[in-house]
Each structure stands twice: as structure tokens, then as C-alpha cells.
Amino acid sequence: MKNKRMKMARIQCDMKQEDLAKKVGVTRQTIGMIESGNYNPTLKLCVSICKALGKTLDELFWEE
């Protein structure tokens, strides 16, 4: 399942995938795979992404 909410939050923060990747300590490819739904991030990585984007886990990762 694609993570469009994460991608939109990243764009709203005016960040490229590479910018977010550097901020959370992963590769740009990892961010791309999370956004495309091809990678299931650890809880620790999810929390780091949320902090970097100013969002909650529910806002970015909870399936409705």
C-alpha cells in the first residue's frame, strides 16, 4: 500500500526524499520504497519520520 500521506507531508515541508533520508539516517531509496509501499519501516524509523515531518504516527502510518 502506497504511503501518500507521508509523501504529501514531506512535500508540504518542502523536502526532497534525500532531505528526509538524511534527517532520519536512511538512504533516499529507503524513503522512496516506504512511499511506494515496497518497504515496511521499523517503529523506530516511523517515529523518526514523524518527528522530522511534524506529524503523528496516526497521521502518517495508520490505515483507515
PDB file of N, CA and C in Angstrom:
ATOM      1  N   MET A   1       0.837  -1.184   0.000  1.00  0.00           N
ATOM      2  CA  MET A   1       0.000   0.000   0.000  1.00  0.00           C
ATOM      3  C   MET A   1       0.879   1.244   0.000  1.00  0.00           C
ATOM      4  N   LYS A   2       0.657   2.134  -0.951  1.00  0.00           N
ATOM      5  CA  LYS A   2       1.450   3.354  -1.046  1.00  0.00           C
ATOM      6  C   LYS A   2       1.183   4.262   0.148  1.00  0.00           C
ATOM      7  N   ASN A   3       2.236   4.964   0.557  1.00  0.00           N
ATOM      8  CA  ASN A   3       2.081   5.895   1.668  1.00  0.00           C
ATOM      9  C   ASN A   3       2.018   7.319   1.103  1.00  0.00           C
ATOM     10  N   LYS A   4       0.854   7.682   0.594  1.00  0.00           N
ATOM     11  CA  LYS A   4       0.669   9.007   0.011  1.00  0.00           C
ATOM     12  C   LYS A   4       0.693  10.092   1.080  1.00  0.00           C
ATOM     13  N   ARG A   5       0.234   9.756   2.297  1.00  0.00           N
ATOM     14  CA  ARG A   5       0.224  10.763   3.370  1.00  0.00           C
ATOM     15  C   ARG A   5       1.637  11.179   3.743  1.00  0.00           C
ATOM     16  N   MET A   6       2.547  10.226   3.777  1.00  0.00           N
ATOM     17  CA  MET A   6       3.937  10.554   4.090  1.00  0.00           C
ATOM     18  C   MET A   6       4.533  11.424   2.984  1.00  0.00           C
ATOM     19  N   LYS A   7       4.261  11.063   1.747  1.00  0.00           N
ATOM     20  CA  LYS A   7       4.784  11.837   0.615  1.00  0.00           C
ATOM     21  C   LYS A   7       4.237  13.261   0.637  1.00  0.00           C
ATOM     22  N   MET A   8       2.943  13.415   0.896  1.00  0.00           N
ATOM     23  CA  MET A   8       2.340  14.752   0.938  1.00  0.00           C
ATOM     24  C   MET A   8       2.915  15.581   2.088  1.00  0.00           C
ATOM     25  N   ALA A   9       3.113  14.952   3.245  1.00  0.00           N
ATOM     26  CA  ALA A   9       3.692  15.654   4.391  1.00  0.00           C
ATOM     27  C   ALA A   9       5.117  16.104   4.072  1.00  0.00           C
ATOM     28  N   ARG A  10       5.861  15.256   3.391  1.00  0.00           N
ATOM     29  CA  ARG A  10       7.238  15.599   3.010  1.00  0.00           C
ATOM     30  C   ARG A  10       7.248  16.783   2.049  1.00  0.00           C
ATOM     31  N   ILE A  11       6.352  16.760   1.085  1.00  0.00           N
ATOM     32  CA  ILE A  11       6.265  17.853   0.107  1.00  0.00           C
ATOM     33  C   ILE A  11       5.837  19.154   0.793  1.00  0.00           C
ATOM     34  N   GLN A  12       4.890  19.058   1.734  1.00  0.00           N
ATOM     35  CA  GLN A  12       4.448  20.248   2.467  1.00  0.00           C
ATOM     36  C   GLN A  12       5.582  20.866   3.278  1.00  0.00           C
ATOM     37  N   CYS A  13       6.525  20.027   3.713  1.00  0.00           N
ATOM     38  CA  CYS A  13       7.694  20.524   4.455  1.00  0.00           C
ATOM     39  C   CYS A  13       8.799  20.978   3.500  1.00  0.00           C
ATOM     40  N   ASP A  14       8.496  20.969   2.197  1.00  0.00           N
ATOM     41  CA  ASP A  14       9.452  21.367   1.162  1.00  0.00           C
ATOM     42  C   ASP A  14      10.739  20.550   1.236  1.00  0.00           C
ATOM     43  N   MET A  15      10.566  19.242   1.393  1.00  0.00           N
ATOM     44  CA  MET A  15      11.703  18.324   1.473  1.00  0.00           C
ATOM     45  C   MET A  15      11.698  17.379   0.287  1.00  0.00           C
ATOM     46  N   LYS A  16      12.888  17.079  -0.183  1.00  0.00           N
ATOM     47  CA  LYS A  16      13.061  16.020  -1.171  1.00  0.00           C
ATOM     48  C   LYS A  16      13.241  14.720  -0.393  1.00  0.00           C
ATOM     49  N   GLN A  17      13.114  13.598  -1.088  1.00  0.00           N
ATOM     50  CA  GLN A  17      13.337  12.313  -0.428  1.00  0.00           C
ATOM     51  C   GLN A  17      14.720  12.279   0.216  1.00  0.00           C
ATOM     52  N   GLU A  18      15.697  12.817  -0.464  1.00  0.00           N
ATOM     53  CA  GLU A  18      17.069  12.827   0.048  1.00  0.00           C
ATOM     54  C   GLU A  18      17.180  13.642   1.337  1.00  0.00           C
ATOM     55  N   ASP A  19      16.467  14.772   1.408  1.00  0.00           N
ATOM     56  CA  ASP A  19      16.500  15.608   2.614  1.00  0.00           C
ATOM     57  C   ASP A  19      15.945  14.850   3.820  1.00  0.00           C
ATOM     58  N   LEU A  20      14.804  14.204   3.629  1.00  0.00           N
ATOM     59  CA  LEU A  20      14.187  13.441   4.712  1.00  0.00           C
ATOM     60  C   LEU A  20      15.079  12.264   5.104  1.00  0.00           C
ATOM     61  N   ALA A  21      15.643  11.619   4.122  1.00  0.00           N
ATOM     62  CA  ALA A  21      16.517  10.471   4.388  1.00  0.00           C
ATOM     63  C   ALA A  21      17.696  10.868   5.270  1.00  0.00           C
ATOM     64  N   LYS A  22      18.336  11.985   4.940  1.00  0.00           N
ATOM     65  CA  LYS A  22      19.468  12.458   5.740  1.00  0.00           C
ATOM     66  C   LYS A  22      19.032  12.782   7.163  1.00  0.00           C
ATOM     67  N   LYS A  23      17.863  13.378   7.298  1.00  0.00           N
ATOM     68  CA  LYS A  23      17.359  13.787   8.608  1.00  0.00           C
ATOM     69  C   LYS A  23      17.078  12.591   9.518  1.00  0.00           C
ATOM     70  N   VAL A  24      16.640  11.484   8.936  1.00  0.00           N
ATOM     71  CA  VAL A  24      16.294  10.313   9.749  1.00  0.00           C
ATOM     72  C   VAL A  24      17.352   9.198   9.695  1.00  0.00           C
ATOM     73  N   GLY A  25      18.402   9.394   8.914  1.00  0.00           N
ATOM     74  CA  GLY A  25      19.518   8.449   8.903  1.00  0.00           C
ATOM     75  C   GLY A  25      19.328   7.200   8.064  1.00  0.00           C
ATOM     76  N   VAL A  26      18.645   7.343   6.932  1.00  0.00           N
ATOM     77  CA  VAL A  26      18.492   6.222   5.997  1.00  0.00           C
ATOM     78  C   VAL A  26      18.859   6.711   4.595  1.00  0.00           C
ATOM     79  N   THR A  27      18.776   5.826   3.610  1.00  0.00           N
ATOM     80  CA  THR A  27      19.064   6.226   2.235  1.00  0.00           C
ATOM     81  C   THR A  27      17.816   6.813   1.574  1.00  0.00           C
ATOM     82  N   ARG A  28      18.025   7.544   0.504  1.00  0.00           N
ATOM     83  CA  ARG A  28      16.909   8.086  -0.267  1.00  0.00           C
ATOM     84  C   ARG A  28      16.050   6.953  -0.806  1.00  0.00           C
ATOM     85  N   GLN A  29      16.692   5.855  -1.175  1.00  0.00           N
ATOM     86  CA  GLN A  29      15.966   4.713  -1.711  1.00  0.00           C
ATOM     87  C   GLN A  29      14.992   4.140  -0.675  1.00  0.00           C
ATOM     88  N   THR A  30      15.389   4.139   0.590  1.00  0.00           N
ATOM     89  CA  THR A  30      14.513   3.644   1.653  1.00  0.00           C
ATOM     90  C   THR A  30      13.257   4.500   1.747  1.00  0.00           C
ATOM     91  N   ILE A  31      13.415   5.820   1.699  1.00  0.00           N
ATOM     92  CA  ILE A  31      12.255   6.719   1.745  1.00  0.00           C
ATOM     93  C   ILE A  31      11.356   6.453   0.538  1.00  0.00           C
ATOM     94  N   GLY A  32      11.951   6.309  -0.633  1.00  0.00           N
ATOM     95  CA  GLY A  32      11.182   6.021  -1.846  1.00  0.00           C
ATOM     96  C   GLY A  32      10.415   4.711  -1.744  1.00  0.00           C
ATOM     97  N   MET A  33      11.047   3.694  -1.157  1.00  0.00           N
ATOM     98  CA  MET A  33      10.384   2.394  -1.025  1.00  0.00           C
ATOM     99  C   MET A  33       9.249   2.456  -0.005  1.00  0.00           C
ATOM    100  N   ILE A  34       9.408   3.232   1.060  1.00  0.00           N
ATOM    101  CA  ILE A  34       8.320   3.396   2.036  1.00  0.00           C
ATOM    102  C   ILE A  34       7.145   4.087   1.359  1.00  0.00           C
ATOM    103  N   GLU A  35       7.418   5.157   0.630  1.00  0.00           N
ATOM    104  CA  GLU A  35       6.350   5.898  -0.052  1.00  0.00           C
ATOM    105  C   GLU A  35       5.651   5.062  -1.111  1.00  0.00           C
ATOM    106  N   SER A  36       6.378   4.181  -1.758  1.00  0.00           N
ATOM    107  CA  SER A  36       5.777   3.352  -2.811  1.00  0.00           C
ATOM    108  C   SER A  36       5.119   2.087  -2.249  1.00  0.00           C
ATOM    109  N   GLY A  37       5.299   1.847  -0.958  1.00  0.00           N
ATOM    110  CA  GLY A  37       4.686   0.684  -0.332  1.00  0.00           C
ATOM    111  C   GLY A  37       5.487  -0.590  -0.461  1.00  0.00           C
ATOM    112  N   ASN A  38       6.749  -0.480  -0.837  1.00  0.00           N
ATOM    113  CA  ASN A  38       7.592  -1.656  -1.034  1.00  0.00           C
ATOM    114  C   ASN A  38       8.501  -1.959   0.149  1.00  0.00           C
ATOM    115  N   TYR A  39       8.340  -1.217   1.241  1.00  0.00           N
ATOM    116  CA  TYR A  39       9.182  -1.423   2.419  1.00  0.00           C
ATOM    117  C   TYR A  39       8.365  -1.106   3.655  1.00  0.00           C
ATOM    118  N   ASN A  40       8.436  -1.997   4.639  1.00  0.00           N
ATOM    119  CA  ASN A  40       7.718  -1.813   5.883  1.00  0.00           C
ATOM    120  C   ASN A  40       8.722  -1.330   6.934  1.00  0.00           C
ATOM    121  N   PRO A  41       8.694  -0.031   7.272  1.00  0.00           N
ATOM    122  CA  PRO A  41       9.702   0.511   8.186  1.00  0.00           C
ATOM    123  C   PRO A  41       9.503   0.040   9.619  1.00  0.00           C
ATOM    124  N   THR A  42      10.583   0.055  10.373  1.00  0.00           N
ATOM    125  CA  THR A  42      10.506  -0.270  11.797  1.00  0.00           C
ATOM    126  C   THR A  42       9.751   0.842  12.520  1.00  0.00           C
ATOM    127  N   LEU A  43       9.287   0.541  13.707  1.00  0.00           N
ATOM    128  CA  LEU A  43       8.597   1.545  14.511  1.00  0.00           C
ATOM    129  C   LEU A  43       9.532   2.715  14.809  1.00  0.00           C
ATOM    130  N   LYS A  44      10.787   2.407  15.079  1.00  0.00           N
ATOM    131  CA  LYS A  44      11.777   3.459  15.367  1.00  0.00           C
ATOM    132  C   LYS A  44      11.904   4.409  14.178  1.00  0.00           C
ATOM    133  N   LEU A  45      11.959   3.868  12.971  1.00  0.00           N
ATOM    134  CA  LEU A  45      12.063   4.695  11.772  1.00  0.00           C
ATOM    135  C   LEU A  45      10.782   5.492  11.559  1.00  0.00           C
ATOM    136  N   CYS A  46       9.641   4.877  11.801  1.00  0.00           N
ATOM    137  CA  CYS A  46       8.362   5.588  11.677  1.00  0.00           C
ATOM    138  C   CYS A  46       8.326   6.794  12.606  1.00  0.00           C
ATOM    139  N   VAL A  47       8.763   6.600  13.849  1.00  0.00           N
ATOM    140  CA  VAL A  47       8.774   7.695  14.826  1.00  0.00           C
ATOM    141  C   VAL A  47       9.726   8.803  14.365  1.00  0.00           C
ATOM    142  N   SER A  48      10.884   8.443  13.860  1.00  0.00           N
ATOM    143  CA  SER A  48      11.846   9.436  13.368  1.00  0.00           C
ATOM    144  C   SER A  48      11.276  10.237  12.204  1.00  0.00           C
ATOM    145  N   ILE A  49      10.592   9.558  11.296  1.00  0.00           N
ATOM    146  CA  ILE A  49       9.977  10.231  10.153  1.00  0.00           C
ATOM    147  C   ILE A  49       8.895  11.199  10.640  1.00  0.00           C
ATOM    148  N   CYS A  50       8.087  10.747  11.584  1.00  0.00           N
ATOM    149  CA  CYS A  50       7.026  11.599  12.133  1.00  0.00           C
ATOM    150  C   CYS A  50       7.603  12.859  12.772  1.00  0.00           C
ATOM    151  N   LYS A  51       8.659  12.698  13.553  1.00  0.00           N
ATOM    152  CA  LYS A  51       9.294  13.853  14.193  1.00  0.00           C
ATOM    153  C   LYS A  51       9.848  14.820  13.146  1.00  0.00           C
ATOM    154  N   ALA A  52      10.480  14.260  12.117  1.00  0.00           N
ATOM    155  CA  ALA A  52      11.074  15.096  11.068  1.00  0.00           C
ATOM    156  C   ALA A  52      10.009  15.874  10.294  1.00  0.00           C
ATOM    157  N   LEU A  53       8.814  15.293  10.160  1.00  0.00           N
ATOM    158  CA  LEU A  53       7.748  15.925   9.380  1.00  0.00           C
ATOM    159  C   LEU A  53       6.713  16.633  10.247  1.00  0.00           C
ATOM    160  N   GLY A  54       6.884  16.556  11.569  1.00  0.00           N
ATOM    161  CA  GLY A  54       5.947  17.222  12.466  1.00  0.00           C
ATOM    162  C   GLY A  54       4.556  16.600  12.452  1.00  0.00           C
ATOM    163  N   LYS A  55       4.498  15.290  12.308  1.00  0.00           N
ATOM    164  CA  LYS A  55       3.227  14.562  12.248  1.00  0.00           C
ATOM    165  C   LYS A  55       3.215  13.464  13.301  1.00  0.00           C
ATOM    166  N   THR A  56       2.033  12.897  13.548  1.00  0.00           N
ATOM    167  CA  THR A  56       1.916  11.770  14.468  1.00  0.00           C
ATOM    168  C   THR A  56       1.950  10.461  13.695  1.00  0.00           C
ATOM    169  N   LEU A  57       2.147   9.368  14.425  1.00  0.00           N
ATOM    170  CA  LEU A  57       2.109   8.049  13.786  1.00  0.00           C
ATOM    171  C   LEU A  57       0.760   7.815  13.115  1.00  0.00           C
ATOM    172  N   ASP A  58      -0.314   8.200  13.799  1.00  0.00           N
ATOM    173  CA  ASP A  58      -1.657   8.022  13.229  1.00  0.00           C
ATOM    174  C   ASP A  58      -1.810   8.777  11.913  1.00  0.00           C
ATOM    175  N   GLU A  59      -1.286   9.986  11.866  1.00  0.00           N
ATOM    176  CA  GLU A  59      -1.446  10.817  10.660  1.00  0.00           C
ATOM    177  C   GLU A  59      -0.710  10.236   9.455  1.00  0.00           C
ATOM    178  N   LEU A  60       0.420   9.600   9.685  1.00  0.00           N
ATOM    179  CA  LEU A  60       1.224   9.101   8.558  1.00  0.00           C
ATOM    180  C   LEU A  60       1.113   7.616   8.279  1.00  0.00           C
ATOM    181  N   PHE A  61       0.912   6.810   9.311  1.00  0.00           N
ATOM    182  CA  PHE A  61       1.055   5.372   9.113  1.00  0.00           C
ATOM    183  C   PHE A  61      -0.164   4.532   9.446  1.00  0.00           C
ATOM    184  N   TRP A  62      -1.162   5.084  10.077  1.00  0.00           N
ATOM    185  CA  TRP A  62      -2.324   4.268  10.467  1.00  0.00           C
ATOM    186  C   TRP A  62      -3.258   4.096   9.277  1.00  0.00           C
ATOM    187  N   GLU A  63      -3.600   2.857   8.973  1.00  0.00           N
ATOM    188  CA  GLU A  63      -4.512   2.582   7.871  1.00  0.00           C
ATOM    189  C   GLU A  63      -5.938   2.803   8.339  1.00  0.00           C
ATOM    190  N   GLU A  64      -6.709   3.479   7.531  1.00  0.00           N
ATOM    191  CA  GLU A  64      -8.111   3.746   7.890  1.00  0.00           C
ATOM    192  C   GLU A  64      -9.037   2.727   7.289  1.00  0.00           C
TER     193      GLU A  64
END
